């Protein structure tokens, strides 16, 4: 399965991508995680990426595309992937289609997670993430068993620099302007499946897997 997850910041893409990847036995590919990894190395490219991320702006397409190309060329991504946070712009969507067409593949489905803005702000303000396994926690609704420690691997959790209120507002604006047009892009190709992102993580997962399992010709 080659799955694209669309949806605003805080919609639950990362949370569900981890679970979908386990279920369909494909890697979870998050450009946000890849960029945060690059930023941590404090190289020239990392510092450039950080300057955009800290302001809630998108990192330039050419840099993100280069990183994605490298990731999708790895062996585990040959069988499929769950793409989280990519594509974010029309040129990224077109480039992804081209990369896949070169190896005889295509996107199977684009799931569009829909969540009201008030809930997004609440979720992002209460988010903690694991740097090791990528799992996210809602510190209000589903906190870890031990304070700020990942249930799965015991790593200390962190809160993201871009989850400050002013950056959240900026990211939501960028989403509306630059990423929302992708809904039509995938709709025009018959690949879009809107999914209600409200409710418990299990409820949302069930809606997403129902949508995926209804894709004609789906290969698990
Ligand atoms: P990225 O890391 O992709 O962030 P984002 O798209 O803004 O999305 P988030 O990770 O904030 O939200 P999410 O939808 O994954 O929600 P989550 O599951 O964590 O990008 C960060 C930055 O990197 C960008 O601003 C940009 O600068 C750059 N970037 C990345 N990709 C790029 C690209 N392709 N091009 C250019 N630049 C790029 O959930 C949020 C919270 O809600 C968590 O606490 C979670 O536990 C909780 N939650 C989730 N589901 C539920 C539920 N059902 N009930 C209760 N709580 C829930």
mmCIF file of C-alpha atoms in Angstrom, residues 4-6 108-114 183 186-187 189-196 207-208 210-216:
data_model
loop_
_atom_site.group_PDB
_atom_site.id
_atom_site.type_symbol
_atom_site.label_atom_id
_atom_site.label_comp_id
_atom_site.label_asym_id
_atom_site.label_seq_id
_atom_site.Cartn_x
_atom_site.Cartn_y
_atom_site.Cartn_z
ATOM 1 C CA UNK A 4 -0.679 9.596 1.690
ATOM 2 C CA UNK A 5 -1.989 11.292 4.848
ATOM 3 C CA UNK A 6 -3.364 14.795 4.400
ATOM 4 C CA UNK A 108 -3.193 4.028 -3.815
ATOM 5 C CA UNK A 109 -5.100 6.370 -1.536
ATOM 6 C CA UNK A 110 -4.927 9.836 0.058
ATOM 7 C CA UNK A 111 -6.663 9.972 3.442
ATOM 8 C CA UNK A 112 -7.745 13.481 4.409
ATOM 9 C CA UNK A 113 -8.026 13.721 8.219
ATOM 10 C CA UNK A 114 -10.542 16.426 9.135
ATOM 11 C CA UNK A 183 -7.360 17.960 -1.511
ATOM 12 C CA UNK A 186 -6.169 13.929 -5.109
ATOM 13 C CA UNK A 187 -9.933 14.321 -5.532
ATOM 14 C CA UNK A 189 -7.473 11.661 -9.436
ATOM 15 C CA UNK A 190 -10.153 9.682 -7.575
ATOM 16 C CA UNK A 191 -7.774 8.951 -4.680
ATOM 17 C CA UNK A 192 -9.179 11.183 -1.923
ATOM 18 C CA UNK A 193 -10.963 9.659 1.081
ATOM 19 C CA UNK A 194 -12.094 12.181 3.736
ATOM 20 C CA UNK A 195 -11.916 10.777 7.290
ATOM 21 C CA UNK A 196 -13.395 12.333 10.447
ATOM 22 C CA UNK A 207 -12.398 4.785 9.981
ATOM 23 C CA UNK A 208 -9.047 5.006 8.215
ATOM 24 C CA UNK A 210 -12.220 0.971 6.533
ATOM 25 C CA UNK A 211 -11.393 3.598 3.897
ATOM 26 C CA UNK A 212 -8.149 1.826 2.925
ATOM 27 C CA UNK A 213 -9.723 -1.619 2.816
ATOM 28 C CA UNK A 214 -12.398 -0.293 0.450
ATOM 29 C CA UNK A 215 -9.772 0.783 -2.115
ATOM 30 C CA UNK A 216 -10.322 -1.307 -5.273
#
